PDB file of C-alpha atoms in Angstrom:
ATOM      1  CA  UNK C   1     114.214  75.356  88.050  1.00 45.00           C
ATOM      2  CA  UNK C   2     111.187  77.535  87.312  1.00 54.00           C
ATOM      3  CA  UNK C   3     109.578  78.522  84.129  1.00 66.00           C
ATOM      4  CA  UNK C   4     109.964  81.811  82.732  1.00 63.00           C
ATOM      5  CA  UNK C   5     106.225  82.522  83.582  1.00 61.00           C
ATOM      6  CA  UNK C   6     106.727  81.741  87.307  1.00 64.00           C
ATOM      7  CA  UNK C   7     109.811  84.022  87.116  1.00 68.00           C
ATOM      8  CA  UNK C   8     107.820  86.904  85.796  1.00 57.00           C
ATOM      9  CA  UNK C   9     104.723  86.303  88.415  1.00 56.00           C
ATOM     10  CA  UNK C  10     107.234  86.575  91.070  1.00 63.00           C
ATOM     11  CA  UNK C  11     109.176  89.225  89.576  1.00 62.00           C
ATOM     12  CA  UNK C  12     105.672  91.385  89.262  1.00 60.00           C
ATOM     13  CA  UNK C  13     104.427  90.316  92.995  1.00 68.00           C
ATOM     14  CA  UNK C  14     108.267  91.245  94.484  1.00 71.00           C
ATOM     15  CA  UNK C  15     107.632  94.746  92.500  1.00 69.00           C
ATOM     16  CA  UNK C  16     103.949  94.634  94.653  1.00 70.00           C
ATOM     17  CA  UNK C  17     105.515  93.781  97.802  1.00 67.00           C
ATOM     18  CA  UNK C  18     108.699  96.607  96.998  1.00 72.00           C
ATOM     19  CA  UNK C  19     106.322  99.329  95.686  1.00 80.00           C
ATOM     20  CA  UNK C  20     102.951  99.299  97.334  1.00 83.00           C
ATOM     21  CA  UNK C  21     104.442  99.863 100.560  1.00 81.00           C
ATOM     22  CA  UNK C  22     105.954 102.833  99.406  1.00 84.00           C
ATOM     23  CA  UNK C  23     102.561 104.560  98.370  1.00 86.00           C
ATOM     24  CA  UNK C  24     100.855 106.968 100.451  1.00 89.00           C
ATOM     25  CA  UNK C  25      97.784 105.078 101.529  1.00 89.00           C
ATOM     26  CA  UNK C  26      95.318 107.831  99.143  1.00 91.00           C
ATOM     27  CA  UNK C  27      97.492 106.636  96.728  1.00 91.00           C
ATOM     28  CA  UNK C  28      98.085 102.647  96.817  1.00 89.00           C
ATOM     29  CA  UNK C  29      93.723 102.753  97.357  1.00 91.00           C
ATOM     30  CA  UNK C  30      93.216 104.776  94.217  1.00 93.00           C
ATOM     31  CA  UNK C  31      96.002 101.849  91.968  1.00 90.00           C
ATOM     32  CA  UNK C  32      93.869  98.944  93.564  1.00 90.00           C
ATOM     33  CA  UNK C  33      90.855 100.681  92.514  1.00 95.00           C
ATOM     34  CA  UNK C  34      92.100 100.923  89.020  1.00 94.00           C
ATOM     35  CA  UNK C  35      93.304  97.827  88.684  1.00 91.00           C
ATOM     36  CA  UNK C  36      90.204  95.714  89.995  1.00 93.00           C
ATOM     37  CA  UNK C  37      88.068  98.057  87.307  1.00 96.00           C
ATOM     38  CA  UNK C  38      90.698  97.155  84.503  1.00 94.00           C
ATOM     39  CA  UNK C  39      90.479  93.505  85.533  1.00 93.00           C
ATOM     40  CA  UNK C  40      86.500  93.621  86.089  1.00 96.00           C
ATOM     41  CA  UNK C  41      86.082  95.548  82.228  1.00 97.00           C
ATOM     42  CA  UNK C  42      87.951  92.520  80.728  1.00 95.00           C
ATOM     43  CA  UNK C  43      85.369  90.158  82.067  1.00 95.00           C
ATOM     44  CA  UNK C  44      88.212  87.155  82.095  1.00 94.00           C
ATOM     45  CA  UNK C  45      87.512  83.308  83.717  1.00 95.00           C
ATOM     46  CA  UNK C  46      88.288  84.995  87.303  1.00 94.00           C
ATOM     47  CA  UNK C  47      85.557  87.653  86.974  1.00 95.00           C
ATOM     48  CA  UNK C  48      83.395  85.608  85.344  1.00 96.00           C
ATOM     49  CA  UNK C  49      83.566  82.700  87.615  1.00 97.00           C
ATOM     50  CA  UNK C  50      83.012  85.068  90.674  1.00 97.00           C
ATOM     51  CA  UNK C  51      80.030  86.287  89.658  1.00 97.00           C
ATOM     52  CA  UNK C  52      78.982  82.786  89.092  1.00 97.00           C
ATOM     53  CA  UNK C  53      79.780  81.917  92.397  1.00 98.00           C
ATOM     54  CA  UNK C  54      78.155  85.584  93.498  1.00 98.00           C
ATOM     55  CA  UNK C  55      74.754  83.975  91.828  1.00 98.00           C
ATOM     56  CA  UNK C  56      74.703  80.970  94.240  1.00 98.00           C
ATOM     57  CA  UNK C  57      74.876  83.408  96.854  1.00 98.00           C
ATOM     58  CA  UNK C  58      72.614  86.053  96.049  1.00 98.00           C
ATOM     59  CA  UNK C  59      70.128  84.206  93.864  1.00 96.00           C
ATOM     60  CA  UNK C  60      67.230  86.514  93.259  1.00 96.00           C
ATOM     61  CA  UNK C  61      70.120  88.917  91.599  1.00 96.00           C
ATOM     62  CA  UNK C  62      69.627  89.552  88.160  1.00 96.00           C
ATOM     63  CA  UNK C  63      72.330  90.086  85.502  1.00 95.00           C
ATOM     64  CA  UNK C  64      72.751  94.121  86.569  1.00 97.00           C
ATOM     65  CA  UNK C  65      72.953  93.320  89.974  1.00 97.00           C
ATOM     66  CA  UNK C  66      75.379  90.207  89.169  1.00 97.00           C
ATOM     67  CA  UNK C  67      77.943  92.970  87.542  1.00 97.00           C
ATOM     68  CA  UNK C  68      77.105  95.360  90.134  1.00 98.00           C
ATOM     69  CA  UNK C  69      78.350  92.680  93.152  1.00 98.00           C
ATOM     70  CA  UNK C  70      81.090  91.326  90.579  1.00 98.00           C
ATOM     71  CA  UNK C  71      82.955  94.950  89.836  1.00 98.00           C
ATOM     72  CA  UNK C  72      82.680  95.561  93.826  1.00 98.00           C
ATOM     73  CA  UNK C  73      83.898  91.911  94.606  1.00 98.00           C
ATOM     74  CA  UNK C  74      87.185  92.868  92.547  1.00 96.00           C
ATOM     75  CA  UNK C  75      87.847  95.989  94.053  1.00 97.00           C
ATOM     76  CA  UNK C  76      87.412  94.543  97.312  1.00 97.00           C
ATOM     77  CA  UNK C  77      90.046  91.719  96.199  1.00 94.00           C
ATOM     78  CA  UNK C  78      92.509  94.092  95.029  1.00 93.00           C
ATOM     79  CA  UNK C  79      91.548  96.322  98.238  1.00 95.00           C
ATOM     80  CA  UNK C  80      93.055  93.328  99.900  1.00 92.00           C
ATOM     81  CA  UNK C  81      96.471  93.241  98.313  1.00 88.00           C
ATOM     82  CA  UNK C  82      97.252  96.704  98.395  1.00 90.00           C
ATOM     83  CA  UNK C  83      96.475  96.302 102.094  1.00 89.00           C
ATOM     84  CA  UNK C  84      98.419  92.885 102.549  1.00 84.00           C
ATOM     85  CA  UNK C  85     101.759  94.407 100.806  1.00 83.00           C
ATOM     86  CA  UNK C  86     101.280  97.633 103.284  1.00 85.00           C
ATOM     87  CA  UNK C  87     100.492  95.634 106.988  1.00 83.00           C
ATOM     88  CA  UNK C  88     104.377  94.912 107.213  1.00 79.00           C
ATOM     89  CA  UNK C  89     104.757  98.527 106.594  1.00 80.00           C
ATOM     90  CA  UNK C  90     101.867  99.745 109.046  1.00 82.00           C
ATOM     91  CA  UNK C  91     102.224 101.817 113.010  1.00 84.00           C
ATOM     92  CA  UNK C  92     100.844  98.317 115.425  1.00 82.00           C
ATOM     93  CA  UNK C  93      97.991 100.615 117.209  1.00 84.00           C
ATOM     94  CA  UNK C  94      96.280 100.786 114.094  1.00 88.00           C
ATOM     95  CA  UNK C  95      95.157  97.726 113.976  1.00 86.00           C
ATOM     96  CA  UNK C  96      92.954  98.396 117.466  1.00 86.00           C
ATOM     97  CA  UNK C  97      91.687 101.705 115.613  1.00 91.00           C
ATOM     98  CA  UNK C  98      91.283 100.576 112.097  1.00 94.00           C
ATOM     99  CA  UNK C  99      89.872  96.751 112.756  1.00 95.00           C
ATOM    100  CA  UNK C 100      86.558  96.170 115.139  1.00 95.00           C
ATOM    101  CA  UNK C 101      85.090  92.976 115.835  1.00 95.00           C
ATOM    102  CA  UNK C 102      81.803  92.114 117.045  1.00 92.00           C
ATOM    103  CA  UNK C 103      82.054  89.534 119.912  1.00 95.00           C
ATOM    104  CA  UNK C 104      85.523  90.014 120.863  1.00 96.00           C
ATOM    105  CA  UNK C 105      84.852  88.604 124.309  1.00 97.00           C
ATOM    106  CA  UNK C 106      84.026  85.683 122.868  1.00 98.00           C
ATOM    107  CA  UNK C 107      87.760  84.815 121.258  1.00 98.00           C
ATOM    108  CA  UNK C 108      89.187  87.102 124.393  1.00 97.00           C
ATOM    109  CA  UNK C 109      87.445  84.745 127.218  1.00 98.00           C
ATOM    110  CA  UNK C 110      88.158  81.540 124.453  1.00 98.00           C
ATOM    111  CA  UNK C 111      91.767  81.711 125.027  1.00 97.00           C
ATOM    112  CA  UNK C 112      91.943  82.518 128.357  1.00 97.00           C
ATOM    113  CA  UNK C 113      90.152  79.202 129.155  1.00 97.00           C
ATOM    114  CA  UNK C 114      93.565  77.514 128.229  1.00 97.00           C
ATOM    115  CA  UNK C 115      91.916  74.789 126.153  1.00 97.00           C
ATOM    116  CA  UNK C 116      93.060  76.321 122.761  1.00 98.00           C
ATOM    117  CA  UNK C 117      91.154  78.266 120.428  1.00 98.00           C
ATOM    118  CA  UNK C 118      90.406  77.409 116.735  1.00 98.00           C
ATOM    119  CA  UNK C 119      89.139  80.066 114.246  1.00 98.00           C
ATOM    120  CA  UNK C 120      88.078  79.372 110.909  1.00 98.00           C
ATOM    121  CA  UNK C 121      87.678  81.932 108.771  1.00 98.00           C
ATOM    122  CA  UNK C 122      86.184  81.973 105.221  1.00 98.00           C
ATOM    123  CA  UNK C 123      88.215  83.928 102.105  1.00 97.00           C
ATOM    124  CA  UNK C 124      86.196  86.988 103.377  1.00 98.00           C
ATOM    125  CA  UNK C 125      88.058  90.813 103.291  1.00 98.00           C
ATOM    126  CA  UNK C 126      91.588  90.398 104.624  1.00 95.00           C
ATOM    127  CA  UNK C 127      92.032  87.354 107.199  1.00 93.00           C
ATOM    128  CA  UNK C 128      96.054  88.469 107.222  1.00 89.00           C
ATOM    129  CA  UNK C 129      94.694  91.689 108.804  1.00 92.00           C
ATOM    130  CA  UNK C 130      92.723  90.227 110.995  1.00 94.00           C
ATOM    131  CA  UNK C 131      95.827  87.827 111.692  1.00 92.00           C
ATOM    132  CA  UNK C 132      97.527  91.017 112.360  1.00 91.00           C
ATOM    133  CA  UNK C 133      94.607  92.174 114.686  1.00 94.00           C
ATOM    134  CA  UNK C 134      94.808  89.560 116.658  1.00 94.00           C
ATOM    135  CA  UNK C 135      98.843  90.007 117.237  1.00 92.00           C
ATOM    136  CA  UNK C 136      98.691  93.389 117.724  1.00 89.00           C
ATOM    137  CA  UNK C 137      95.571  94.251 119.525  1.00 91.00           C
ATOM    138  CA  UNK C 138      94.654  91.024 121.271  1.00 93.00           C
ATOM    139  CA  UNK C 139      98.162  90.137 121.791  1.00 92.00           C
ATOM    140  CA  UNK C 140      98.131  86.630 121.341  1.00 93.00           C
ATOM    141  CA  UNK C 141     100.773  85.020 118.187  1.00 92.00           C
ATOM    142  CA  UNK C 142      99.248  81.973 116.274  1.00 95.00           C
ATOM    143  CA  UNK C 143      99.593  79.610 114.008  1.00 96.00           C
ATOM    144  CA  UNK C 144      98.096  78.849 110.431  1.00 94.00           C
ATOM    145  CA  UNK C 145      98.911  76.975 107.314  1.00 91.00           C
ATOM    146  CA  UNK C 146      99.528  78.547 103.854  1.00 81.00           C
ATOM    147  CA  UNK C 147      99.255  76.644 100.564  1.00 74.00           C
ATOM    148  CA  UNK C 148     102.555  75.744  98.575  1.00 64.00           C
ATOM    149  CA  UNK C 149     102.211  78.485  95.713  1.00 59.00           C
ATOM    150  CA  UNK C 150     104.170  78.057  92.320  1.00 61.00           C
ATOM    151  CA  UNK C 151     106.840  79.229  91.873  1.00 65.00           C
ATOM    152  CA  UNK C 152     108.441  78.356  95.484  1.00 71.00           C
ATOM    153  CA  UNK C 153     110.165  81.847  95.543  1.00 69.00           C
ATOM    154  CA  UNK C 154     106.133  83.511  95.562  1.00 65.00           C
ATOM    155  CA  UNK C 155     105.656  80.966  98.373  1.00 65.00           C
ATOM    156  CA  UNK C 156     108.472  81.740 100.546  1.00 75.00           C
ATOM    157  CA  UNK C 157     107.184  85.858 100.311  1.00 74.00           C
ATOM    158  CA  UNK C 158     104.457  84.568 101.666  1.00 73.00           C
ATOM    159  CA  UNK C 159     105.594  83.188 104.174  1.00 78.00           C
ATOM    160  CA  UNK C 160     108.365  85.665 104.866  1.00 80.00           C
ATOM    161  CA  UNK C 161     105.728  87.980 104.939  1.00 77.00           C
ATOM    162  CA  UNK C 162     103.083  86.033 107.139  1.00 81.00           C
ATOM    163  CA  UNK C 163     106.114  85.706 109.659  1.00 84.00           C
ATOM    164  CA  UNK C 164     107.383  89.504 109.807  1.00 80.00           C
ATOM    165  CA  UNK C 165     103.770  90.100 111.286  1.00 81.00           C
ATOM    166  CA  UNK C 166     104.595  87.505 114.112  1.00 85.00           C
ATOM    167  CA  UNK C 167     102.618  84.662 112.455  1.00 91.00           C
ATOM    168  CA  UNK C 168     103.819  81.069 112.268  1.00 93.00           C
ATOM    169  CA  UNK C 169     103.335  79.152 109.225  1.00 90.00           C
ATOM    170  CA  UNK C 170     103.108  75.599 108.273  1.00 91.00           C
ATOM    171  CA  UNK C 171     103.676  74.330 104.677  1.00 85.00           C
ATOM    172  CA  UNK C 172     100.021  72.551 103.773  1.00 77.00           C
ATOM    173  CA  UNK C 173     101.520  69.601 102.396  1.00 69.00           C
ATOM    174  CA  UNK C 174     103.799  66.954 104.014  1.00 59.00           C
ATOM    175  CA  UNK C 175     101.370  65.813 106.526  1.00 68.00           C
ATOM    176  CA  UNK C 176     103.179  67.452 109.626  1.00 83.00           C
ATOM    177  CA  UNK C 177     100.779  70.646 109.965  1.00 91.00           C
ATOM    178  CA  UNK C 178      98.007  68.454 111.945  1.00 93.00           C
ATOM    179  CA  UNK C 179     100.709  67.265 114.673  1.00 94.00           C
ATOM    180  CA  UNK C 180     102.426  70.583 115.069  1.00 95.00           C
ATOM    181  CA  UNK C 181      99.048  72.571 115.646  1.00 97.00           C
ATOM    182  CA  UNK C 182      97.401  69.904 117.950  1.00 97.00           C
ATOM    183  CA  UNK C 183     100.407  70.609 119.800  1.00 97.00           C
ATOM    184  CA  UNK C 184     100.159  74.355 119.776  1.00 97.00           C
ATOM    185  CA  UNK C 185      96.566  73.756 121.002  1.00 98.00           C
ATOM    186  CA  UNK C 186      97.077  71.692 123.934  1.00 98.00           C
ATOM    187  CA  UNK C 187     100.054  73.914 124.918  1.00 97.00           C
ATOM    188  CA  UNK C 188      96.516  76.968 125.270  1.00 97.00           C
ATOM    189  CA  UNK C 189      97.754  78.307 121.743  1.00 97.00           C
ATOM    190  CA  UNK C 190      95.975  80.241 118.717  1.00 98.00           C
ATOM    191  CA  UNK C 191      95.287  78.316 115.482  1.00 98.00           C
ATOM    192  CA  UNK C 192      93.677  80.208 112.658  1.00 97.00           C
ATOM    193  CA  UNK C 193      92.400  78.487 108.972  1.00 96.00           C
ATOM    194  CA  UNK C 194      91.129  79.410 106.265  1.00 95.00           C
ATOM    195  CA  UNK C 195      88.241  77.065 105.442  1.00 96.00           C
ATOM    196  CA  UNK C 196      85.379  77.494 103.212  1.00 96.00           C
ATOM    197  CA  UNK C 197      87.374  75.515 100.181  1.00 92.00           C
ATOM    198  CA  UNK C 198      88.802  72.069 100.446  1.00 89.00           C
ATOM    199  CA  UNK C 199      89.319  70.239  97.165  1.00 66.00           C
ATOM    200  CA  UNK C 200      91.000  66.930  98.691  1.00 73.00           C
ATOM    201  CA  UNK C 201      89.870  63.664  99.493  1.00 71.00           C
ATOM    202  CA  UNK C 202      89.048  64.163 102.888  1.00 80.00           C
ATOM    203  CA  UNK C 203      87.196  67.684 102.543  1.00 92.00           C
ATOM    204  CA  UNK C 204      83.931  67.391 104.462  1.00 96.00           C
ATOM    205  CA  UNK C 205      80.891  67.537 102.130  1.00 96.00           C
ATOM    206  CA  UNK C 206      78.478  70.183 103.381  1.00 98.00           C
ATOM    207  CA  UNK C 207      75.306  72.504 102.458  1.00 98.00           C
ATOM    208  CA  UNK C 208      76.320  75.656 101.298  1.00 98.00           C
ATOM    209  CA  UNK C 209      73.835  78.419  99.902  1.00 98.00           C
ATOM    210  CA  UNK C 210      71.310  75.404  98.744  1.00 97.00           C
ATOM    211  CA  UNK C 211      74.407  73.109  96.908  1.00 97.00           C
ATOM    212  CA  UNK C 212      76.774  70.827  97.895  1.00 97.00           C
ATOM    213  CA  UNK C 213      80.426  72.066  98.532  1.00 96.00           C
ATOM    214  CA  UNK C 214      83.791  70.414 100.385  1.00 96.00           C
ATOM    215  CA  UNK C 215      85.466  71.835 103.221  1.00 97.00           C
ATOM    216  CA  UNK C 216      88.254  71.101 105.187  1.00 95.00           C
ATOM    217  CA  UNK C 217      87.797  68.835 107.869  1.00 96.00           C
ATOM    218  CA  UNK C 218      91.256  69.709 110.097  1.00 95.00           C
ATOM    219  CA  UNK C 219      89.009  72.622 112.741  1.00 97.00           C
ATOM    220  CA  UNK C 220      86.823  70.400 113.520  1.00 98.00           C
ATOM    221  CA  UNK C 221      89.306  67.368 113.990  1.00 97.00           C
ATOM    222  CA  UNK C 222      91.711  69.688 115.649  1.00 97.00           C
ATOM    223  CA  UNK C 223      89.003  70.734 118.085  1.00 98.00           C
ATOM    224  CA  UNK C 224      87.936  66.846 118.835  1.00 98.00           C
ATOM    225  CA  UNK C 225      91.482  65.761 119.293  1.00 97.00           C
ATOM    226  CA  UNK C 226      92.627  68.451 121.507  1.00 98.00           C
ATOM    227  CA  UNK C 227      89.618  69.869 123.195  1.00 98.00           C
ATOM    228  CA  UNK C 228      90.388  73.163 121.600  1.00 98.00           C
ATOM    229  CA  UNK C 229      87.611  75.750 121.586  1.00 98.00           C
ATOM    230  CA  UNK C 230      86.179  76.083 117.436  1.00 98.00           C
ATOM    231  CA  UNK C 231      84.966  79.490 116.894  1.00 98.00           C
ATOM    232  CA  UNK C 232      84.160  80.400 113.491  1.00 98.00           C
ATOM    233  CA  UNK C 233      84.280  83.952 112.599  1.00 98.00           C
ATOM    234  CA  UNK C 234      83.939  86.195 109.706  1.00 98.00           C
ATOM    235  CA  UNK C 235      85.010  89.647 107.783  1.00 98.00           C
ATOM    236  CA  UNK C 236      83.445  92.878 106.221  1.00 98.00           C
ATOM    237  CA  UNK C 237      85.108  96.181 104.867  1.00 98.00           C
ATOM    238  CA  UNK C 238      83.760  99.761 105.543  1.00 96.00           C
ATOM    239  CA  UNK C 239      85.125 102.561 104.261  1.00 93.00           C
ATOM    240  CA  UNK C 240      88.741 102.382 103.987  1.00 89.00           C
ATOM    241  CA  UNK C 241      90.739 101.741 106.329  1.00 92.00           C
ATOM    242  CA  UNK C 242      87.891 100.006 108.380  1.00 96.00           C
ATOM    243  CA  UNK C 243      87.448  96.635 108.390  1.00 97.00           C
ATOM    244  CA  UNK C 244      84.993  94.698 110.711  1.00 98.00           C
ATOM    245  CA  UNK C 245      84.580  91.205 111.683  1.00 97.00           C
ATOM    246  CA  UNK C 246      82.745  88.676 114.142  1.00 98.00           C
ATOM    247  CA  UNK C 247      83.327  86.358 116.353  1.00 98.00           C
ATOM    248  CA  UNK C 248      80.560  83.541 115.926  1.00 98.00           C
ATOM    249  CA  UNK C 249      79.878  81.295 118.960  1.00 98.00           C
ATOM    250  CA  UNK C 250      81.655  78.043 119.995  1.00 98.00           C
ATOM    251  CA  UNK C 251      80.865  75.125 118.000  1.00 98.00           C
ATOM    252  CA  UNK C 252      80.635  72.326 120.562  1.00 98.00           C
ATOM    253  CA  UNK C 253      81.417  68.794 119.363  1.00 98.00           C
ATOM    254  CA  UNK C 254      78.282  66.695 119.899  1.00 98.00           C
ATOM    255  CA  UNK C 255      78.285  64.465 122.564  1.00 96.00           C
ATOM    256  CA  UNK C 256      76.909  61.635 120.417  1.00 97.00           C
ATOM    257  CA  UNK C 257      77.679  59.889 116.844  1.00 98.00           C
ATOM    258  CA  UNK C 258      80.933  58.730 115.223  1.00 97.00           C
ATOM    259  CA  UNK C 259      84.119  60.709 114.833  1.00 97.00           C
ATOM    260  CA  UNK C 260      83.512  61.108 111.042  1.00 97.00           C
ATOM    261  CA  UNK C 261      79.602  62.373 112.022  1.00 98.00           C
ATOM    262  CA  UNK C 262      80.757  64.295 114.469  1.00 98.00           C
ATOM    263  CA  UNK C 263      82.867  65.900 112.352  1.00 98.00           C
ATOM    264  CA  UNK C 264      80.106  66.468 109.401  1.00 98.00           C
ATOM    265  CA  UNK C 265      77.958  68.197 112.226  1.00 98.00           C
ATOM    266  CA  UNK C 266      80.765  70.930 113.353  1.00 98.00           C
ATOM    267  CA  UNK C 267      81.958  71.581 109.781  1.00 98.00           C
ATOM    268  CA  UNK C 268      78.440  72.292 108.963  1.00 98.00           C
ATOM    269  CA  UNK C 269      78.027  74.654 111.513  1.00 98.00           C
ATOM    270  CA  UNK C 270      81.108  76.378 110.399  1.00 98.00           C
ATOM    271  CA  UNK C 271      79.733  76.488 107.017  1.00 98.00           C
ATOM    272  CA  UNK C 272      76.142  77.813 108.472  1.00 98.00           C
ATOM    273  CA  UNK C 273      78.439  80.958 109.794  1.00 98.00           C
ATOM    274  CA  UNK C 274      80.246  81.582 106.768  1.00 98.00           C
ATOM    275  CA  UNK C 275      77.437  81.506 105.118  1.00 98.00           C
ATOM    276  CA  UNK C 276      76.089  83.964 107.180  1.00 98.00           C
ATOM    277  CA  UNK C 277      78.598  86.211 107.126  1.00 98.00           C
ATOM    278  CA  UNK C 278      78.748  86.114 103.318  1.00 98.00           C
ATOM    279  CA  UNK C 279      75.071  86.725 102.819  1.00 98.00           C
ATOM    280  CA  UNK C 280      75.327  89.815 104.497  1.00 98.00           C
ATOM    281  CA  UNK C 281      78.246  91.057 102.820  1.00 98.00           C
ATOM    282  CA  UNK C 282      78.974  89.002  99.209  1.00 98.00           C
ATOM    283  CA  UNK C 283      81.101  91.976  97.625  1.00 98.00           C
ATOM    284  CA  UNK C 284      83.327  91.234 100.400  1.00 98.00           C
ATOM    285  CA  UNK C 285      84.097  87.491  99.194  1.00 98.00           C
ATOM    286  CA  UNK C 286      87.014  86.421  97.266  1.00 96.00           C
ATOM    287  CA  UNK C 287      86.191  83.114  95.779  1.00 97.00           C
ATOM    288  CA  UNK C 288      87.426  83.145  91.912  1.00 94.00           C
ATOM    289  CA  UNK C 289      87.913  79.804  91.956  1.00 94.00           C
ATOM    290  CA  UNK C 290      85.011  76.463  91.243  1.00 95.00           C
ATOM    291  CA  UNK C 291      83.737  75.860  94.736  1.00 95.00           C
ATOM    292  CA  UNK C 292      80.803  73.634  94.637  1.00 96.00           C
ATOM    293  CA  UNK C 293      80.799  70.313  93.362  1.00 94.00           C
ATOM    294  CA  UNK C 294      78.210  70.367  90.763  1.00 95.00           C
ATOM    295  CA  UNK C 295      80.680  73.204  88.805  1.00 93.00           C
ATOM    296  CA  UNK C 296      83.798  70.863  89.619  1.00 88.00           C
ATOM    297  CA  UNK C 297      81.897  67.990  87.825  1.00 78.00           C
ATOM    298  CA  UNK C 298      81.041  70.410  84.767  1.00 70.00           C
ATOM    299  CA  UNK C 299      84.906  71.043  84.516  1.00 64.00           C
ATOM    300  CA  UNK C 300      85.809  67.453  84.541  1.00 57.00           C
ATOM    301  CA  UNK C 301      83.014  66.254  82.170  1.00 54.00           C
TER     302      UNK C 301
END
């Protein structure tokens, strides 16, 4: 039975999902725009804890500039929602017009190797467009994971959502998402993850941006297990409706070490990319939540 507060968040996303789609696209760009400055002016713990996260990336940045990437970084996030409740809505062939990505070959000759491909993908832009992308324009279905949201009606939009663009999606929890995509993998399938946050036990501890962070260790397992390919890639906006992305080279497991330092190695080179990708483009990150461990010990202290 939920609580009346989940009710009401998934009474105000179904009006999102209902109502956005039904905006001319001028239109639903100018109400995310609005909303992200409303949110940004009120300076609450997500706004605030972006820009903290912002500073990590973009350290020479003084307070103006901080604000500057902050209000941007919102309107980017809420650039991403309007977009996310209109894909389901949206003609296929745009996504080969209105998403380019740098390296394509790379994921293109990837898959046809038949060893399975991994991407990992940090929260940069829209990755459910770029899921779409890769549907409609490579032509190739995957399969991903999605977190178990509160309530478990928001959850099942999701996924109802994530499926009506010709995505597969595994519940995070239970323990049966590792099995089912190893076995997409060795069958020459398409996994795709978001991973530049992991707050379990077995997160993989990594440099990121001069500080220690944990991210998830299932590409790189996936890739060792199955002999998968593990291409990390990453996301930018341009002017809307553009949206651009790359496809960063294989990372190879080493042929030397443990399984647990093998694993270390490739998630830090996954890490190394997303850093990259940030750095060049930090308005474009969505990360309102504690990442690093030093500001998950200040919480718990």
């Amino acid at each position: 039975m939920g609580t009346a507060q989940d009710k009401l968040v998934d009474g105000l996303y179904g009006l999102g999902w209902a109502g956005v789609k039904k905006l001319p696209e001028p239109a639903a760009v100018a109400l995310g725009r609005r909303i992200a400055d409303y949110a940004w002016k009120r300076r609450g713990k997500s706004v605030l804890r972006l820009e903290s996260n912002l500073a990590r990336v973009v350290p020479d940045a003084g307070p103006e500039r901080l604000r500057e990437l902050s209000k941007a970084g919102m309107r980017s996030y809420m650039r991403y929602w309007m977009e996310s409740f209109r894909l389901p809505t949206m003609d296929p062939r745009r996504f080969g017009t209105d998403v380019e990505f740098k390296d394509e070959n790379i994921l293109r000759d990837a898959l046809a190797s038949g060893r399975g491909v991994v991407v990992a993908l940090p929260h940069l832009a829209n990755w459910d467009l770029a899921g779409a992308w890769a549907i409609g324009h490579i032509g190739v279905p995957f399969t991903t994971v999605a977190e178990r949201l509160k309530p478990e009606t928001l959850y099942d939009r999701f996924v109802a959502y994530r499926e009506s663009l010709g995505m597969e999606v595994l519940p995070h929890s239970g323990g049966a998402a590792f099995g089912t995509l190893a076995r997409r993998l060795r069958s020459g399938g398409l996994v795709c993850l978001v991973a530049d946050r992991d707050l379990s036990a077995s997160g993989v501890e990594v440099d990121f941006f001069g500080a220690k962070a944990r991210m998830p260790a299932g590409p790189a397992l996936l890739a060792q297990q199955t002999g998968a390919v593990l291409l990390p890639a990453t996301l930018y906006y341009g002017e809307t409706p553009k949206m651009y992305g790359r496809i960063h080279p294989e990372v190879e497991v080493p042929k030397t070490g443990t399984r647990a330092e093998k694993t270390t190695a490739m998630t830090q080179a996954v890490a190394d990319a997303f850093a990259w990708g940030i750095a060049e483009h930090p308005e474009d990150w969505h990360m309102l939540q504690r990442l690093w461990l030093e500001d998950l010990e200040e919480r718990t202290q």
